[in-house]
Amino acid sequence: MEKISIIVPIYNVAPYLPACLDSIIHQTYLNLEIILVDDGSTDSSNKICEQYKTVDPRIQVIHQKNQGVSTARNAGLALAAGHYITFADADDLLEPSLLAECIKAIETGQTDVLYHGFKKDVWKSGKVSSSLKGIPSFEGVLSKNQMKDYILAQKGNLNVNVFSYIFTRELIADLRFNPDLPYAEDAVFVMQALSKAQTYYFSANCDYHYNVRAGSAAYRWQPKLVECYRNNFMETRHFLESLELTSREMEEIMSQKYVDGYASLVYNLCLPTCTLSLKEKYRILQSARTEFRIDHYKRFYRLKEAGLFQKAKTFLIFRHFEIFLILFGTLYCKKG
């Protein structure tokens, strides 16, 4: 039974941390190395880490000054000694058999990396609504060549949340998260790992609970969003190049990335936490539109499978009318 290192970056999550740690230490897969990285918490998260360390000898705790989730994960990677490495967010939950089932699959397939789906639990006013996310259309082992066919069939859609992956330690030995990226840093890391991998296992297991709460990074204005997407697109292109896609196939997939990324930027500018002036928002959009080459990629973009609202907002973007989405930002945020 190979050891798996599970790295948990922690920052001010005291109300949720015990449930997360309980779900990890009670995994039916016992050969765990649990690395808790307290990233300068100012609540009682650091004390909770130390308390759990006394209860379970498999737990190691790193305390560091606050430097962000990427640096915290990197500290965990530097310490990790398991044959397999995975990650969990400190306010999420794992069902008891998740790791056991995933390790059985990855060892049966002898693959470099395993992907699994997840349950998205959205909390509002103390109530939760759950939905299954990231379920692959295929379950089993894919070679590099087969991965190309899979990506084309999925039109490039691939979940890049790092908690949905289990990596062999050898695969990611020289990879680290970029501490300069406050958003989508996990997408960049995942793409780098997938580019290096030669074999992949896709699992329909959705026993990871991703908890979405008010104030999470996905729902806050990100001043460096364009830079984050720039890095994400670059690594996505490198991954697609590793699959030896044709230039036409590449353009079709990247069109989805660039156009959807630009739409996400528009959405982010509409969030209540963005206090920029309308003039500044328009300047950012114009610059990003040019950098993302929206007028080039719109000819490759597929809208047939999109919903009515997505078609409407994409139509406005393609017609250079995205400023109307900014003007009616509250409605856009509710729909987006």
Tab-separated table of C-alpha atoms in Angstrom:
chain	number	residue	atom	x	y	z
A	1	MET	CA	0.000	0.000	0.000
A	2	GLU	CA	1.745	3.136	-1.251
A	3	LYS	CA	1.700	6.292	0.852
A	4	ILE	CA	-0.319	9.272	-0.319
A	5	SER	CA	0.502	12.792	0.833
A	6	ILE	CA	-2.507	15.089	1.156
A	7	ILE	CA	-1.641	18.789	1.397
A	8	VAL	CA	-4.097	21.201	3.024
A	9	PRO	CA	-3.376	24.962	2.842
A	10	ILE	CA	-5.065	26.742	5.750
A	11	TYR	CA	-5.921	30.384	6.365
A	12	ASN	CA	-8.595	31.579	8.811
A	13	VAL	CA	-11.028	28.685	8.346
A	14	ALA	CA	-11.545	27.743	12.007
A	15	PRO	CA	-15.329	27.175	11.702
A	16	TYR	CA	-14.860	24.605	8.937
A	17	LEU	CA	-11.433	23.105	9.586
A	18	PRO	CA	-12.375	20.365	12.116
A	19	ALA	CA	-14.924	18.848	9.741
A	20	CYS	CA	-12.376	18.862	6.919
A	21	LEU	CA	-9.679	17.225	9.050
A	22	ASP	CA	-12.111	14.646	10.423
A	23	SER	CA	-13.043	13.675	6.874
A	24	ILE	CA	-9.351	13.158	6.053
A	25	ILE	CA	-8.219	11.223	9.126
A	26	HIS	CA	-11.225	8.911	8.809
A	27	GLN	CA	-10.411	7.865	5.254
A	28	THR	CA	-10.571	4.098	4.795
A	29	TYR	CA	-7.195	4.353	3.028
A	30	LEU	CA	-4.852	4.409	6.006
A	31	ASN	CA	-1.360	5.011	4.595
A	32	LEU	CA	-1.630	8.788	4.611
A	33	GLU	CA	0.768	11.637	5.182
A	34	ILE	CA	-1.379	14.634	6.111
A	35	ILE	CA	0.437	17.957	5.697
A	36	LEU	CA	-1.323	20.983	7.169
A	37	VAL	CA	0.136	24.336	6.130
A	38	ASP	CA	-1.054	27.160	8.370
A	39	ASP	CA	-0.508	30.249	6.232
A	40	GLY	CA	-0.356	32.804	9.048
A	41	SER	CA	-3.913	32.371	10.308
A	42	THR	CA	-5.098	35.008	12.770
A	43	ASP	CA	-8.039	32.978	14.084
A	44	SER	CA	-7.801	29.656	15.944
A	45	SER	CA	-6.929	27.605	12.844
A	46	ASN	CA	-3.306	27.224	13.994
A	47	LYS	CA	-4.402	25.833	17.353
A	48	ILE	CA	-6.791	23.406	15.680
A	49	CYS	CA	-3.917	22.116	13.551
A	50	GLU	CA	-1.796	21.476	16.640
A	51	GLN	CA	-4.680	19.764	18.423
A	52	TYR	CA	-5.204	17.347	15.542
A	53	LYS	CA	-1.461	16.695	15.365
A	54	THR	CA	-1.595	15.286	18.902
A	55	VAL	CA	-4.501	13.027	17.946
A	56	ASP	CA	-3.150	11.570	14.685
A	57	PRO	CA	0.597	10.887	14.210
A	58	ARG	CA	0.155	10.974	10.435
A	59	ILE	CA	-0.357	14.749	10.644
A	60	GLN	CA	2.502	17.198	10.112
A	61	VAL	CA	1.991	20.929	10.637
A	62	ILE	CA	3.833	23.813	8.994
A	63	HIS	CA	3.342	27.323	10.369
A	64	GLN	CA	4.424	30.219	8.146
A	65	LYS	CA	3.642	33.896	7.751
A	66	ASN	CA	0.790	34.696	5.404
A	67	GLN	CA	2.030	34.391	1.820
A	68	GLY	CA	-0.953	33.013	-0.074
A	69	VAL	CA	-2.302	29.628	-1.076
A	70	SER	CA	0.370	28.937	-3.710
A	71	THR	CA	3.240	29.397	-1.271
A	72	ALA	CA	1.385	27.271	1.275
A	73	ARG	CA	0.922	24.443	-1.219
A	74	ASN	CA	4.568	24.732	-2.256
A	75	ALA	CA	5.650	24.363	1.378
A	76	GLY	CA	3.603	21.181	1.535
A	77	LEU	CA	5.132	19.894	-1.698
A	78	ALA	CA	8.636	20.454	-0.337
A	79	LEU	CA	7.808	18.215	2.621
A	80	ALA	CA	5.679	15.583	0.894
A	81	ALA	CA	7.221	12.099	0.826
A	82	GLY	CA	4.278	10.044	-0.457
A	83	HIS	CA	4.349	8.084	-3.697
A	84	TYR	CA	1.126	9.929	-4.567
A	85	ILE	CA	0.261	13.558	-3.846
A	86	THR	CA	-3.107	15.268	-3.718
A	87	PHE	CA	-4.607	18.449	-2.297
A	88	ALA	CA	-7.686	19.472	-0.321
A	89	ASP	CA	-9.079	22.883	0.553
A	90	ALA	CA	-9.485	23.473	4.278
A	91	ASP	CA	-13.229	24.101	4.138
A	92	ASP	CA	-14.026	21.101	1.912
A	93	LEU	CA	-14.905	17.510	2.808
A	94	LEU	CA	-13.900	14.058	1.591
A	95	GLU	CA	-16.237	11.094	1.842
A	96	PRO	CA	-14.584	8.140	3.648
A	97	SER	CA	-13.778	5.916	0.657
A	98	LEU	CA	-12.605	8.594	-1.789
A	99	LEU	CA	-8.858	8.023	-1.526
A	100	ALA	CA	-9.126	4.231	-1.294
A	101	GLU	CA	-11.156	4.015	-4.481
A	102	CYS	CA	-8.939	6.473	-6.345
A	103	ILE	CA	-5.676	4.791	-5.352
A	104	LYS	CA	-7.083	1.408	-6.377
A	105	ALA	CA	-7.942	2.875	-9.775
A	106	ILE	CA	-4.634	4.649	-10.359
A	107	GLU	CA	-2.653	1.549	-9.364
A	108	THR	CA	-4.785	-0.724	-11.520
A	109	GLY	CA	-4.220	1.536	-14.493
A	110	GLN	CA	-0.600	2.318	-13.552
A	111	THR	CA	-1.120	5.914	-14.648
A	112	ASP	CA	0.759	9.137	-13.951
A	113	VAL	CA	-2.297	11.027	-12.760
A	114	LEU	CA	-5.913	10.394	-11.781
A	115	TYR	CA	-8.823	12.774	-12.181
A	116	HIS	CA	-12.126	12.527	-10.262
A	117	GLY	CA	-15.306	14.608	-10.217
A	118	PHE	CA	-16.767	16.411	-7.218
A	119	LYS	CA	-19.920	17.613	-5.520
A	120	LYS	CA	-20.343	21.379	-5.518
A	121	ASP	CA	-22.073	22.435	-2.298
A	122	VAL	CA	-23.282	26.044	-2.470
A	123	TRP	CA	-24.099	27.544	0.928
A	124	LYS	CA	-26.554	30.418	1.290
A	125	SER	CA	-28.310	31.521	4.471
A	126	GLY	CA	-27.246	28.339	6.242
A	127	LYS	CA	-28.719	26.077	3.564
A	128	VAL	CA	-26.854	24.034	0.992
A	129	SER	CA	-27.691	23.017	-2.559
A	130	SER	CA	-25.530	20.295	-4.115
A	131	SER	CA	-24.782	19.318	-7.687
A	132	LEU	CA	-22.407	16.857	-9.328
A	133	LYS	CA	-19.639	18.536	-11.309
A	134	GLY	CA	-16.785	17.507	-13.550
A	135	ILE	CA	-18.042	14.007	-14.281
A	136	PRO	CA	-15.900	12.700	-17.160
A	137	SER	CA	-17.606	11.283	-20.234
A	138	PHE	CA	-15.195	8.345	-20.108
A	139	GLU	CA	-14.019	6.267	-17.140
A	140	GLY	CA	-10.729	4.420	-17.314
A	141	VAL	CA	-7.198	4.740	-18.648
A	142	LEU	CA	-6.166	7.007	-21.513
A	143	SER	CA	-2.807	7.104	-23.269
A	144	LYS	CA	-1.398	10.368	-24.641
A	145	ASN	CA	-2.877	9.658	-28.075
A	146	GLN	CA	-6.248	8.726	-26.580
A	147	MET	CA	-6.165	11.876	-24.463
A	148	LYS	CA	-6.033	13.887	-27.673
A	149	ASP	CA	-9.244	12.257	-28.904
A	150	TYR	CA	-10.883	12.789	-25.516
A	151	ILE	CA	-9.997	16.493	-25.420
A	152	LEU	CA	-11.314	17.004	-28.949
A	153	ALA	CA	-14.560	15.198	-28.091
A	154	GLN	CA	-14.913	17.421	-25.001
A	155	LYS	CA	-14.157	20.529	-27.089
A	156	GLY	CA	-11.326	21.298	-24.711
A	157	ASN	CA	-13.474	21.304	-21.586
A	158	LEU	CA	-11.486	19.918	-18.671
A	159	ASN	CA	-11.899	20.626	-14.964
A	160	VAL	CA	-8.687	22.149	-13.627
A	161	ASN	CA	-9.413	22.304	-9.889
A	162	VAL	CA	-6.309	20.808	-8.309
A	163	PHE	CA	-8.314	19.000	-5.627
A	164	SER	CA	-9.749	16.761	-8.372
A	165	TYR	CA	-6.341	15.250	-9.162
A	166	ILE	CA	-4.022	12.689	-7.627
A	167	PHE	CA	-0.489	12.867	-9.024
A	168	THR	CA	2.451	10.549	-8.783
A	169	ARG	CA	5.224	12.309	-6.894
A	170	GLU	CA	7.613	11.728	-9.783
A	171	LEU	CA	5.295	13.539	-12.238
A	172	ILE	CA	5.210	16.811	-10.283
A	173	ALA	CA	8.635	16.632	-8.632
A	174	ASP	CA	9.859	19.765	-10.443
A	175	LEU	CA	6.541	21.657	-10.496
A	176	ARG	CA	5.435	24.397	-8.110
A	177	PHE	CA	2.487	26.783	-7.868
A	178	ASN	CA	3.080	30.353	-9.039
A	179	PRO	CA	2.812	32.617	-5.948
A	180	ASP	CA	2.255	35.678	-8.159
A	181	LEU	CA	-1.125	34.387	-9.326
A	182	PRO	CA	-3.994	35.069	-6.884
A	183	TYR	CA	-6.496	33.272	-9.121
A	184	ALA	CA	-6.408	30.194	-11.394
A	185	GLU	CA	-3.019	29.207	-9.970
A	186	ASP	CA	-4.242	25.627	-9.717
A	187	ALA	CA	-5.260	25.616	-13.392
A	188	VAL	CA	-1.717	26.554	-14.403
A	189	PHE	CA	-0.245	23.818	-12.178
A	190	VAL	CA	-2.674	21.172	-13.464
A	191	MET	CA	-1.969	22.021	-17.103
A	192	GLN	CA	1.771	21.767	-16.504
A	193	ALA	CA	1.303	18.342	-14.918
A	194	LEU	CA	-0.995	17.088	-17.673
A	195	SER	CA	1.517	18.213	-20.294
A	196	LYS	CA	4.167	15.988	-18.709
A	197	ALA	CA	1.909	12.976	-18.134
A	198	GLN	CA	1.864	10.043	-20.554
A	199	THR	CA	-1.055	8.135	-19.043
A	200	TYR	CA	-4.240	9.354	-17.379
A	201	TYR	CA	-7.068	7.787	-15.372
A	202	PHE	CA	-10.517	9.375	-15.427
A	203	SER	CA	-12.847	8.427	-12.579
A	204	ALA	CA	-16.534	9.268	-12.177
A	205	ASN	CA	-16.075	9.286	-8.403
A	206	CYS	CA	-17.614	12.492	-6.980
A	207	ASP	CA	-16.916	11.924	-3.271
A	208	TYR	CA	-15.067	15.233	-2.857
A	209	HIS	CA	-17.289	18.036	-1.528
A	210	TYR	CA	-16.270	21.468	-2.814
A	211	ASN	CA	-17.903	24.028	-0.542
A	212	VAL	CA	-18.700	27.437	-2.029
A	213	ARG	CA	-19.330	30.202	0.469
A	214	ALA	CA	-19.728	33.964	0.272
A	215	GLY	CA	-16.378	35.732	0.017
A	216	SER	CA	-14.506	32.977	-1.813
A	217	ALA	CA	-11.898	34.039	-4.386
A	218	ALA	CA	-14.192	33.153	-7.282
A	219	TYR	CA	-16.711	35.773	-6.154
A	220	ARG	CA	-14.341	38.667	-5.444
A	221	TRP	CA	-12.922	41.229	-7.840
A	222	GLN	CA	-9.499	40.067	-8.976
A	223	PRO	CA	-7.288	43.001	-10.069
A	224	LYS	CA	-4.754	40.589	-11.617
A	225	LEU	CA	-7.331	38.493	-13.462
A	226	VAL	CA	-5.938	39.270	-16.925
A	227	GLU	CA	-2.452	38.207	-15.833
A	228	CYS	CA	-3.869	35.030	-14.314
A	229	TYR	CA	-5.674	34.159	-17.532
A	230	ARG	CA	-2.561	34.996	-19.557
A	231	ASN	CA	-0.622	32.314	-17.677
A	232	ASN	CA	-3.528	29.898	-17.828
A	233	PHE	CA	-3.896	30.258	-21.606
A	234	MET	CA	-0.162	29.810	-22.128
A	235	GLU	CA	-0.051	26.538	-20.175
A	236	THR	CA	-3.263	25.332	-21.830
A	237	ARG	CA	-1.655	25.898	-25.221
A	238	HIS	CA	1.452	23.996	-24.110
A	239	PHE	CA	-0.732	21.085	-23.015
A	240	LEU	CA	-2.585	21.025	-26.327
A	241	GLU	CA	0.744	21.166	-28.174
A	242	SER	CA	1.895	18.121	-26.187
A	243	LEU	CA	-1.113	16.282	-27.659
A	244	GLU	CA	-0.010	17.287	-31.180
A	245	LEU	CA	-3.284	18.914	-32.203
A	246	THR	CA	-3.565	20.449	-35.655
A	247	SER	CA	-3.540	24.245	-35.905
A	248	ARG	CA	-7.268	24.244	-36.689
A	249	GLU	CA	-8.057	22.031	-33.687
A	250	MET	CA	-5.915	24.283	-31.531
A	251	GLU	CA	-7.698	27.428	-32.688
A	252	GLU	CA	-11.134	25.931	-32.049
A	253	ILE	CA	-10.284	24.911	-28.496
A	254	MET	CA	-8.395	28.094	-27.644
A	255	SER	CA	-11.295	30.185	-28.954
A	256	GLN	CA	-13.440	28.726	-26.167
A	257	LYS	CA	-10.759	29.563	-23.617
A	258	TYR	CA	-10.188	33.143	-24.742
A	259	VAL	CA	-13.830	34.090	-25.287
A	260	ASP	CA	-15.014	32.472	-22.054
A	261	GLY	CA	-12.085	34.052	-20.214
A	262	TYR	CA	-13.004	37.467	-21.547
A	263	ALA	CA	-16.640	36.933	-20.525
A	264	SER	CA	-15.384	35.994	-17.056
A	265	LEU	CA	-13.428	39.244	-16.911
A	266	VAL	CA	-16.574	41.200	-17.789
A	267	TYR	CA	-18.409	39.339	-15.031
A	268	ASN	CA	-15.605	40.050	-12.554
A	269	LEU	CA	-15.773	43.767	-13.338
A	270	CYS	CA	-19.484	43.684	-12.475
A	271	LEU	CA	-19.011	42.287	-8.978
A	272	PRO	CA	-19.905	44.609	-6.100
A	273	THR	CA	-16.331	44.305	-4.781
A	274	CYS	CA	-15.007	46.009	-7.928
A	275	THR	CA	-15.027	49.751	-7.192
A	276	LEU	CA	-13.309	50.917	-10.386
A	277	SER	CA	-14.866	53.724	-12.382
A	278	LEU	CA	-16.771	52.944	-15.573
A	279	LYS	CA	-13.984	54.569	-17.569
A	280	GLU	CA	-11.345	52.350	-15.954
A	281	LYS	CA	-13.448	49.224	-16.487
A	282	TYR	CA	-13.827	50.108	-20.157
A	283	ARG	CA	-10.065	50.644	-20.481
A	284	ILE	CA	-9.361	47.215	-18.987
A	285	LEU	CA	-11.864	45.594	-21.332
A	286	GLN	CA	-10.414	47.243	-24.415
A	287	SER	CA	-6.902	46.163	-23.490
A	288	ALA	CA	-7.974	42.593	-22.695
A	289	ARG	CA	-10.070	42.358	-25.846
A	290	THR	CA	-6.993	43.107	-27.917
A	291	GLU	CA	-4.720	40.774	-25.949
A	292	PHE	CA	-7.254	37.916	-26.023
A	293	ARG	CA	-7.805	38.471	-29.784
A	294	ILE	CA	-11.576	38.220	-29.395
A	295	ASP	CA	-12.303	39.454	-32.916
A	296	HIS	CA	-10.045	36.698	-34.259
A	297	TYR	CA	-11.328	33.872	-32.075
A	298	LYS	CA	-15.038	34.633	-32.437
A	299	ARG	CA	-15.003	32.971	-35.868
A	300	PHE	CA	-14.060	29.639	-34.219
A	301	TYR	CA	-16.319	29.924	-31.168
A	302	ARG	CA	-19.232	27.481	-30.867
A	303	LEU	CA	-22.536	28.779	-29.503
A	304	LYS	CA	-24.898	25.960	-30.482
A	305	GLU	CA	-24.856	24.223	-27.090
A	306	ALA	CA	-24.978	27.424	-25.038
A	307	GLY	CA	-27.979	28.554	-23.017
A	308	LEU	CA	-30.047	31.588	-23.962
A	309	PHE	CA	-28.311	33.969	-21.533
A	310	GLN	CA	-24.844	32.817	-22.584
A	311	LYS	CA	-25.788	33.324	-26.234
A	312	ALA	CA	-27.054	36.813	-25.442
A	313	LYS	CA	-23.954	37.930	-23.536
A	314	THR	CA	-21.638	36.397	-26.150
A	315	PHE	CA	-23.553	38.193	-28.899
A	316	LEU	CA	-23.036	41.501	-27.069
A	317	ILE	CA	-19.316	40.757	-26.653
A	318	PHE	CA	-18.868	39.856	-30.308
A	319	ARG	CA	-20.657	43.077	-31.305
A	320	HIS	CA	-18.454	45.203	-29.031
A	321	PHE	CA	-21.440	45.961	-26.773
A	322	GLU	CA	-20.041	44.443	-23.552
A	323	ILE	CA	-20.305	47.860	-21.929
A	324	PHE	CA	-24.045	47.159	-21.602
A	325	LEU	CA	-23.199	44.144	-19.448
A	326	ILE	CA	-21.144	46.448	-17.244
A	327	LEU	CA	-23.979	49.005	-17.043
A	328	PHE	CA	-26.414	46.273	-16.024
A	329	GLY	CA	-23.818	44.508	-13.911
A	330	THR	CA	-26.107	43.485	-11.056
A	331	LEU	CA	-28.312	41.480	-13.414
A	332	TYR	CA	-25.248	39.998	-15.138
A	333	CYS	CA	-23.814	38.804	-11.810
A	334	LYS	CA	-27.077	37.089	-10.901
A	335	LYS	CA	-27.199	35.285	-14.250
A	336	GLY	CA	-23.465	34.760	-14.736
